[in-house]
Amino acid sequence: MKRQLMVLLFSSVAALVQAAEVNVYSARQEELIKPVLDKFSADTGIKVNLITGKPDELISRMASEGRNSPADVLISTDVGRLYRAQTQGLLQPVQSELLTKAIPAHLRDPQQHWFGLTLRARPVLYVPGKVDTSHINSIEDLTKPEFKGRICIRSSDNIYNQSMLAAMIASVGEAKTLEFAKGLVANFAQPPTGGDRDQIKAAAAGVCDIAIANTYYLAGMFDDAKDVAAAKEVKVLWPNQKDRGAHINISGAGVAKYAPNKAAAQQLIEYMVKPEAQNWYASKNHEYPVLEGVAWSPVLQGFGTFKAEQLPLVKLGELNAKALQLMDQAGWK
């Protein structure tokens, strides 16, 4: 009996030790996630083991590791990658009253496999004095002949653009989305190259007059001495304010299918939608909080308020393949 009690005691201690850590696979850069993870550890005593990498590489790693994967939480920068992980059976549903109350329904998986942590917006950026903004009421207006040779945007292999097209398919249908993609390609100022910041810099340098980029890239440039001059050259225009709203996406997280520390994993995700963590995201990363009532950063406030799409973001994952097909048909390289 004494030996059995000792075995039970040691088993309980081992379980507690295991639950005192959580393994995070993050597609977010370390500097954009580690401070909030460190605060979580300080507040809870749970050690966070962080592995960063490109989202597709992390998903492939989880798939190859299978049941032996140490991953507890997958953090990604786009709903398309979270959906991909879900459909590959790499995430598990989480039942959390805190998460369902904090996060609007359209910003999380209906089956609770993944949850939005921050909101991203992808509006039109323009150079004042070069663009008559009265001619742009919707993103579709960028296909007008007057904008030929004046638009900069990333390539079609960029998930943000794929999700933008997927959202359009869900809202207006395949035919109109293909028409838009063809018209946009016809108005490119240059072959797509570089990231979102590069599109903004190109506009500032006179390569184009209009760029499409996520707001947090522009906001972050105001914090970077080498980029602030370029950032000041463009302004934000919110399209589709009279109909479906501006395109949005999320950064988000899900609990890994074979998470060895499931309880700690859920606790971490719940922590990241509490006011303190949401305030940190808003103020330091210039992302829009998913939690209602949390203030935007002063830079984001300067971009103005806007009407956002209310489309269930799961559609962006479901329609990703179709979006890629239409982009290819349009000649979007």
CSV table of C-alpha atoms in Angstrom, one decimal:
chain,number,residue,atom,x,y,z
A,1,MET,CA,0.0,0.0,0.0
A,2,LYS,CA,2.8,2.4,0.9
A,3,ARG,CA,4.5,1.7,-2.3
A,4,GLN,CA,1.3,2.4,-4.3
A,5,LEU,CA,0.9,5.7,-2.5
A,6,MET,CA,4.4,6.7,-3.4
A,7,VAL,CA,3.8,5.8,-7.0
A,8,LEU,CA,0.7,7.9,-7.0
A,9,LEU,CA,2.5,10.8,-5.4
A,10,PHE,CA,5.3,10.7,-7.9
A,11,SER,CA,2.8,10.5,-10.7
A,12,SER,CA,1.0,13.5,-9.4
A,13,VAL,CA,4.2,15.5,-9.0
A,14,ALA,CA,5.2,14.5,-12.6
A,15,ALA,CA,1.9,15.7,-13.9
A,16,LEU,CA,2.2,19.0,-12.1
A,17,VAL,CA,5.7,19.5,-13.5
A,18,GLN,CA,4.5,18.7,-17.0
A,19,ALA,CA,1.6,21.2,-16.6
A,20,ALA,CA,4.0,23.9,-15.6
A,21,GLU,CA,5.2,24.5,-19.1
A,22,VAL,CA,3.7,25.1,-22.6
A,23,ASN,CA,5.3,24.7,-26.0
A,24,VAL,CA,4.5,27.3,-28.5
A,25,TYR,CA,5.1,27.1,-32.3
A,26,SER,CA,4.8,30.7,-33.5
A,27,ALA,CA,4.7,32.1,-37.0
A,28,ARG,CA,5.0,35.6,-35.3
A,29,GLN,CA,8.5,37.0,-35.0
A,30,GLU,CA,10.0,36.6,-31.5
A,31,GLU,CA,10.0,40.3,-30.7
A,32,LEU,CA,6.3,40.5,-31.6
A,33,ILE,CA,5.2,37.8,-29.2
A,34,LYS,CA,7.8,37.0,-26.6
A,35,PRO,CA,7.0,40.0,-24.2
A,36,VAL,CA,3.4,38.9,-23.7
A,37,LEU,CA,4.6,35.2,-23.3
A,38,ASP,CA,7.1,36.4,-20.7
A,39,LYS,CA,4.4,38.2,-18.8
A,40,PHE,CA,2.2,35.1,-18.9
A,41,SER,CA,5.0,33.1,-17.3
A,42,ALA,CA,5.5,35.8,-14.7
A,43,ASP,CA,1.8,35.9,-13.8
A,44,THR,CA,1.2,32.1,-13.9
A,45,GLY,CA,4.5,30.4,-13.2
A,46,ILE,CA,4.1,28.4,-16.4
A,47,LYS,CA,7.3,28.2,-18.5
A,48,VAL,CA,6.9,29.0,-22.2
A,49,ASN,CA,9.1,27.2,-24.7
A,50,LEU,CA,9.0,29.2,-27.9
A,51,ILE,CA,9.8,28.0,-31.4
A,52,THR,CA,9.4,30.5,-34.2
A,53,GLY,CA,9.4,29.9,-37.9
A,54,LYS,CA,7.5,30.4,-41.2
A,55,PRO,CA,3.9,29.3,-40.8
A,56,ASP,CA,3.9,26.6,-43.5
A,57,GLU,CA,7.2,25.2,-42.1
A,58,LEU,CA,5.7,25.0,-38.6
A,59,ILE,CA,2.6,23.3,-39.9
A,60,SER,CA,4.7,20.8,-41.9
A,61,ARG,CA,6.8,20.2,-38.8
A,62,MET,CA,3.7,19.4,-36.7
A,63,ALA,CA,2.4,17.1,-39.4
A,64,SER,CA,5.7,15.2,-39.6
A,65,GLU,CA,6.0,15.0,-35.8
A,66,GLY,CA,2.5,13.5,-35.6
A,67,ARG,CA,1.5,12.1,-32.2
A,68,ASN,CA,5.1,12.8,-30.9
A,69,SER,CA,4.8,16.5,-31.5
A,70,PRO,CA,5.7,18.6,-28.4
A,71,ALA,CA,3.6,21.5,-29.8
A,72,ASP,CA,0.9,22.7,-27.5
A,73,VAL,CA,-0.1,26.0,-29.2
A,74,LEU,CA,0.2,27.1,-32.9
A,75,ILE,CA,0.2,30.8,-33.4
A,76,SER,CA,-0.2,32.1,-37.0
A,77,THR,CA,-0.4,35.4,-38.7
A,78,ASP,CA,-3.3,34.6,-41.0
A,79,VAL,CA,-6.6,32.7,-40.7
A,80,GLY,CA,-5.7,30.8,-43.9
A,81,ARG,CA,-2.8,29.0,-42.2
A,82,LEU,CA,-4.9,28.2,-39.1
A,83,TYR,CA,-7.6,26.7,-41.4
A,84,ARG,CA,-4.9,24.7,-43.2
A,85,ALA,CA,-3.6,23.3,-39.9
A,86,GLN,CA,-7.2,22.5,-38.9
A,87,THR,CA,-8.0,20.6,-42.1
A,88,GLN,CA,-4.8,18.6,-41.7
A,89,GLY,CA,-6.0,17.5,-38.3
A,90,LEU,CA,-3.3,19.3,-36.4
A,91,LEU,CA,-5.6,21.3,-34.0
A,92,GLN,CA,-8.2,20.2,-31.5
A,93,PRO,CA,-11.4,22.0,-30.4
A,94,VAL,CA,-11.4,24.0,-27.2
A,95,GLN,CA,-14.4,24.6,-25.1
A,96,SER,CA,-13.8,28.0,-23.3
A,97,GLU,CA,-16.5,30.3,-22.1
A,98,LEU,CA,-13.9,33.1,-21.8
A,99,LEU,CA,-12.8,32.8,-25.4
A,100,THR,CA,-16.3,32.6,-26.8
A,101,LYS,CA,-17.3,35.7,-24.8
A,102,ALA,CA,-14.2,37.7,-25.6
A,103,ILE,CA,-13.9,37.0,-29.3
A,104,PRO,CA,-16.7,37.8,-31.8
A,105,ALA,CA,-18.1,34.7,-33.5
A,106,HIS,CA,-16.9,35.7,-37.0
A,107,LEU,CA,-13.3,35.9,-35.7
A,108,ARG,CA,-13.0,32.3,-34.5
A,109,ASP,CA,-13.6,28.9,-35.9
A,110,PRO,CA,-17.3,27.7,-35.5
A,111,GLN,CA,-15.9,24.4,-34.2
A,112,GLN,CA,-13.5,26.2,-31.8
A,113,HIS,CA,-10.3,24.9,-33.3
A,114,TRP,CA,-8.7,28.4,-33.6
A,115,PHE,CA,-9.3,31.9,-32.2
A,116,GLY,CA,-8.5,35.4,-33.4
A,117,LEU,CA,-6.1,37.2,-31.1
A,118,THR,CA,-5.7,40.4,-33.0
A,119,LEU,CA,-7.4,42.0,-35.9
A,120,ARG,CA,-5.6,43.2,-39.1
A,121,ALA,CA,-7.0,45.5,-41.8
A,122,ARG,CA,-5.8,45.7,-45.4
A,123,PRO,CA,-7.0,49.1,-46.8
A,124,VAL,CA,-5.9,51.3,-49.7
A,125,LEU,CA,-2.8,53.5,-49.1
A,126,TYR,CA,-2.3,56.5,-51.4
A,127,VAL,CA,0.0,59.4,-51.9
A,128,PRO,CA,-1.9,62.7,-51.2
A,129,GLY,CA,-1.9,65.1,-54.1
A,130,LYS,CA,-1.5,62.3,-56.7
A,131,VAL,CA,-4.8,60.5,-56.2
A,132,ASP,CA,-8.3,61.8,-56.3
A,133,THR,CA,-9.8,59.8,-53.5
A,134,SER,CA,-13.4,60.7,-54.6
A,135,HIS,CA,-12.8,58.2,-57.3
A,136,ILE,CA,-12.2,55.3,-54.9
A,137,ASN,CA,-15.2,54.2,-52.9
A,138,SER,CA,-14.5,50.5,-53.1
A,139,ILE,CA,-11.5,48.2,-53.6
A,140,GLU,CA,-13.0,47.4,-57.0
A,141,ASP,CA,-12.5,51.0,-58.1
A,142,LEU,CA,-8.8,50.3,-58.3
A,143,THR,CA,-9.5,48.5,-61.6
A,144,LYS,CA,-10.5,51.8,-63.3
A,145,PRO,CA,-8.4,52.7,-66.4
A,146,GLU,CA,-7.3,56.0,-64.6
A,147,PHE,CA,-5.2,53.9,-62.2
A,148,LYS,CA,-3.2,52.0,-64.9
A,149,GLY,CA,0.4,51.7,-63.9
A,150,ARG,CA,-0.2,53.2,-60.5
A,151,ILE,CA,-0.7,50.3,-58.1
A,152,CYS,CA,1.8,48.4,-56.0
A,153,ILE,CA,0.9,45.1,-54.2
A,154,ARG,CA,2.6,41.9,-53.2
A,155,SER,CA,2.6,38.7,-55.2
A,156,SER,CA,-0.1,36.1,-55.5
A,157,ASP,CA,1.8,33.7,-53.3
A,158,ASN,CA,1.3,36.0,-50.3
A,159,ILE,CA,-1.4,34.7,-48.0
A,160,TYR,CA,-2.7,38.2,-47.2
A,161,ASN,CA,-3.6,38.7,-50.8
A,162,GLN,CA,-5.0,35.2,-51.1
A,163,SER,CA,-7.3,35.8,-48.1
A,164,MET,CA,-8.3,39.2,-49.5
A,165,LEU,CA,-9.5,37.5,-52.8
A,166,ALA,CA,-11.1,34.7,-50.8
A,167,ALA,CA,-13.1,37.2,-48.9
A,168,MET,CA,-14.2,38.9,-52.1
A,169,ILE,CA,-15.3,35.6,-53.6
A,170,ALA,CA,-17.5,35.0,-50.5
A,171,SER,CA,-19.0,38.5,-50.8
A,172,VAL,CA,-19.5,39.1,-54.5
A,173,GLY,CA,-18.9,35.7,-56.2
A,174,GLU,CA,-16.2,34.2,-58.5
A,175,ALA,CA,-17.0,36.1,-61.7
A,176,LYS,CA,-16.7,39.6,-60.2
A,177,THR,CA,-13.6,38.6,-58.2
A,178,LEU,CA,-11.9,37.3,-61.4
A,179,GLU,CA,-12.9,40.6,-63.1
A,180,PHE,CA,-11.4,42.5,-60.2
A,181,ALA,CA,-8.1,40.5,-60.2
A,182,LYS,CA,-7.7,41.0,-64.0
A,183,GLY,CA,-8.3,44.7,-63.7
A,184,LEU,CA,-5.9,45.1,-60.8
A,185,VAL,CA,-3.2,43.2,-62.6
A,186,ALA,CA,-3.7,45.5,-65.6
A,187,ASN,CA,-3.0,48.5,-63.3
A,188,PHE,CA,0.2,47.2,-61.6
A,189,ALA,CA,3.0,49.7,-61.6
A,190,GLN,CA,5.6,46.9,-61.5
A,191,PRO,CA,5.7,43.2,-61.2
A,192,PRO,CA,4.9,42.2,-57.6
A,193,THR,CA,8.0,42.1,-55.4
A,194,GLY,CA,8.8,42.4,-51.7
A,195,GLY,CA,6.7,42.7,-48.7
A,196,ASP,CA,4.0,45.1,-47.5
A,197,ARG,CA,6.6,47.7,-46.3
A,198,ASP,CA,8.2,47.5,-49.8
A,199,GLN,CA,4.9,48.5,-51.4
A,200,ILE,CA,4.6,51.5,-49.1
A,201,LYS,CA,8.2,52.5,-49.8
A,202,ALA,CA,7.6,52.2,-53.5
A,203,ALA,CA,4.7,54.6,-53.3
A,204,ALA,CA,6.7,57.0,-51.3
A,205,ALA,CA,9.5,56.8,-53.9
A,206,GLY,CA,7.1,57.6,-56.8
A,207,VAL,CA,7.1,54.1,-58.3
A,208,CYS,CA,3.3,54.0,-57.8
A,209,ASP,CA,0.6,56.2,-56.3
A,210,ILE,CA,-1.4,53.5,-54.5
A,211,ALA,CA,-0.4,50.6,-52.4
A,212,ILE,CA,-2.3,47.8,-50.7
A,213,ALA,CA,-0.9,46.8,-47.3
A,214,ASN,CA,-1.8,45.8,-43.8
A,215,THR,CA,-2.1,48.8,-41.4
A,216,TYR,CA,0.3,47.4,-38.8
A,217,TYR,CA,3.1,47.5,-41.4
A,218,LEU,CA,2.5,51.2,-42.0
A,219,ALA,CA,2.1,51.9,-38.3
A,220,GLY,CA,5.3,50.0,-37.5
A,221,MET,CA,7.2,52.2,-40.0
A,222,PHE,CA,6.4,55.2,-37.8
A,223,ASP,CA,8.4,53.5,-35.0
A,224,ASP,CA,11.4,52.9,-37.3
A,225,ALA,CA,13.8,55.8,-37.9
A,226,LYS,CA,14.8,54.5,-41.3
A,227,ASP,CA,11.2,54.1,-42.5
A,228,VAL,CA,9.3,57.0,-40.9
A,229,ALA,CA,9.9,59.4,-43.8
A,230,ALA,CA,8.3,56.9,-46.3
A,231,ALA,CA,5.4,56.3,-43.9
A,232,LYS,CA,4.6,60.0,-43.8
A,233,GLU,CA,4.2,60.1,-47.6
A,234,VAL,CA,1.0,58.0,-47.6
A,235,LYS,CA,-2.4,58.1,-46.2
A,236,VAL,CA,-5.0,55.5,-45.4
A,237,LEU,CA,-8.3,55.2,-47.4
A,238,TRP,CA,-10.9,52.8,-46.1
A,239,PRO,CA,-12.7,51.2,-49.1
A,240,ASN,CA,-16.2,49.6,-49.2
A,241,GLN,CA,-17.6,51.7,-46.4
A,242,LYS,CA,-21.0,51.9,-48.1
A,243,ASP,CA,-21.3,48.2,-48.5
A,244,ARG,CA,-19.5,45.2,-47.0
A,245,GLY,CA,-16.7,47.1,-45.3
A,246,ALA,CA,-12.9,47.0,-45.5
A,247,HIS,CA,-11.1,43.6,-45.7
A,248,ILE,CA,-9.8,42.3,-42.3
A,249,ASN,CA,-7.9,39.2,-41.1
A,250,ILE,CA,-6.5,38.0,-37.8
A,251,SER,CA,-3.5,36.7,-36.1
A,252,GLY,CA,-4.7,33.8,-34.1
A,253,ALA,CA,-4.0,30.6,-32.2
A,254,GLY,CA,-5.2,27.0,-31.7
A,255,VAL,CA,-4.4,24.1,-29.4
A,256,ALA,CA,-2.3,21.4,-31.1
A,257,LYS,CA,-4.1,18.1,-31.6
A,258,TYR,CA,-1.6,16.1,-29.5
A,259,ALA,CA,-0.8,18.9,-27.0
A,260,PRO,CA,1.0,17.3,-24.0
A,261,ASN,CA,0.1,20.3,-21.9
A,262,LYS,CA,-3.5,21.0,-23.1
A,263,ALA,CA,-4.7,22.8,-20.0
A,264,ALA,CA,-1.7,25.2,-20.0
A,265,ALA,CA,-2.2,25.7,-23.7
A,266,GLN,CA,-5.8,26.8,-23.3
A,267,GLN,CA,-4.8,29.0,-20.3
A,268,LEU,CA,-2.2,30.8,-22.5
A,269,ILE,CA,-4.7,31.5,-25.3
A,270,GLU,CA,-7.2,32.7,-22.8
A,271,TYR,CA,-4.6,35.0,-21.3
A,272,MET,CA,-3.9,36.5,-24.7
A,273,VAL,CA,-7.4,37.9,-25.0
A,274,LYS,CA,-7.5,39.4,-21.5
A,275,PRO,CA,-7.4,43.2,-21.3
A,276,GLU,CA,-3.7,43.5,-20.4
A,277,ALA,CA,-2.4,41.4,-23.2
A,278,GLN,CA,-4.8,43.0,-25.7
A,279,ASN,CA,-3.6,46.4,-24.6
A,280,TRP,CA,0.0,45.3,-25.2
A,281,TYR,CA,-0.8,44.1,-28.7
A,282,ALA,CA,-2.6,47.3,-29.5
A,283,SER,CA,0.1,49.7,-28.2
A,284,LYS,CA,3.2,47.8,-29.2
A,285,ASN,CA,2.3,45.9,-32.3
A,286,HIS,CA,-0.3,48.4,-33.7
A,287,GLU,CA,-2.9,45.7,-34.2
A,288,TYR,CA,-6.6,46.1,-33.6
A,289,PRO,CA,-7.7,44.3,-30.4
A,290,VAL,CA,-10.4,41.6,-30.7
A,291,LEU,CA,-11.6,42.4,-27.2
A,292,GLU,CA,-14.1,45.2,-27.2
A,293,GLY,CA,-13.3,48.3,-25.1
A,294,VAL,CA,-9.5,48.1,-25.6
A,295,ALA,CA,-8.0,51.3,-27.0
A,296,TRP,CA,-6.2,51.4,-30.3
A,297,SER,CA,-2.7,52.8,-30.5
A,298,PRO,CA,-2.5,56.5,-31.2
A,299,VAL,CA,-1.0,55.7,-34.6
A,300,LEU,CA,-4.0,53.5,-35.5
A,301,GLN,CA,-6.4,56.1,-34.2
A,302,GLY,CA,-4.7,58.5,-36.6
A,303,PHE,CA,-5.7,56.2,-39.5
A,304,GLY,CA,-9.4,56.8,-38.6
A,305,THR,CA,-12.3,54.5,-37.7
A,306,PHE,CA,-13.8,52.2,-40.3
A,307,LYS,CA,-16.5,49.7,-41.1
A,308,ALA,CA,-15.0,46.2,-41.3
A,309,GLU,CA,-16.2,43.1,-43.1
A,310,GLN,CA,-18.3,40.9,-40.9
A,311,LEU,CA,-17.7,37.8,-43.0
A,312,PRO,CA,-17.0,34.6,-41.0
A,313,LEU,CA,-13.2,34.3,-41.4
A,314,VAL,CA,-13.5,30.5,-41.8
A,315,LYS,CA,-14.6,31.4,-45.4
A,316,LEU,CA,-11.1,32.7,-46.1
A,317,GLY,CA,-9.7,29.3,-45.5
A,318,GLU,CA,-12.4,27.4,-47.3
A,319,LEU,CA,-12.0,29.6,-50.4
A,320,ASN,CA,-8.2,29.9,-50.5
A,321,ALA,CA,-7.7,27.3,-53.3
A,322,LYS,CA,-10.4,29.1,-55.5
A,323,ALA,CA,-8.7,32.4,-54.8
A,324,LEU,CA,-5.4,31.0,-56.0
A,325,GLN,CA,-7.0,29.7,-59.1
A,326,LEU,CA,-8.6,33.0,-60.0
A,327,MET,CA,-5.3,34.9,-59.3
A,328,ASP,CA,-3.5,32.5,-61.7
A,329,GLN,CA,-6.2,33.0,-64.3
A,330,ALA,CA,-5.8,36.8,-64.0
A,331,GLY,CA,-2.0,36.6,-64.5
A,332,TRP,CA,-1.2,37.7,-61.0
A,333,LYS,CA,2.4,36.6,-60.5
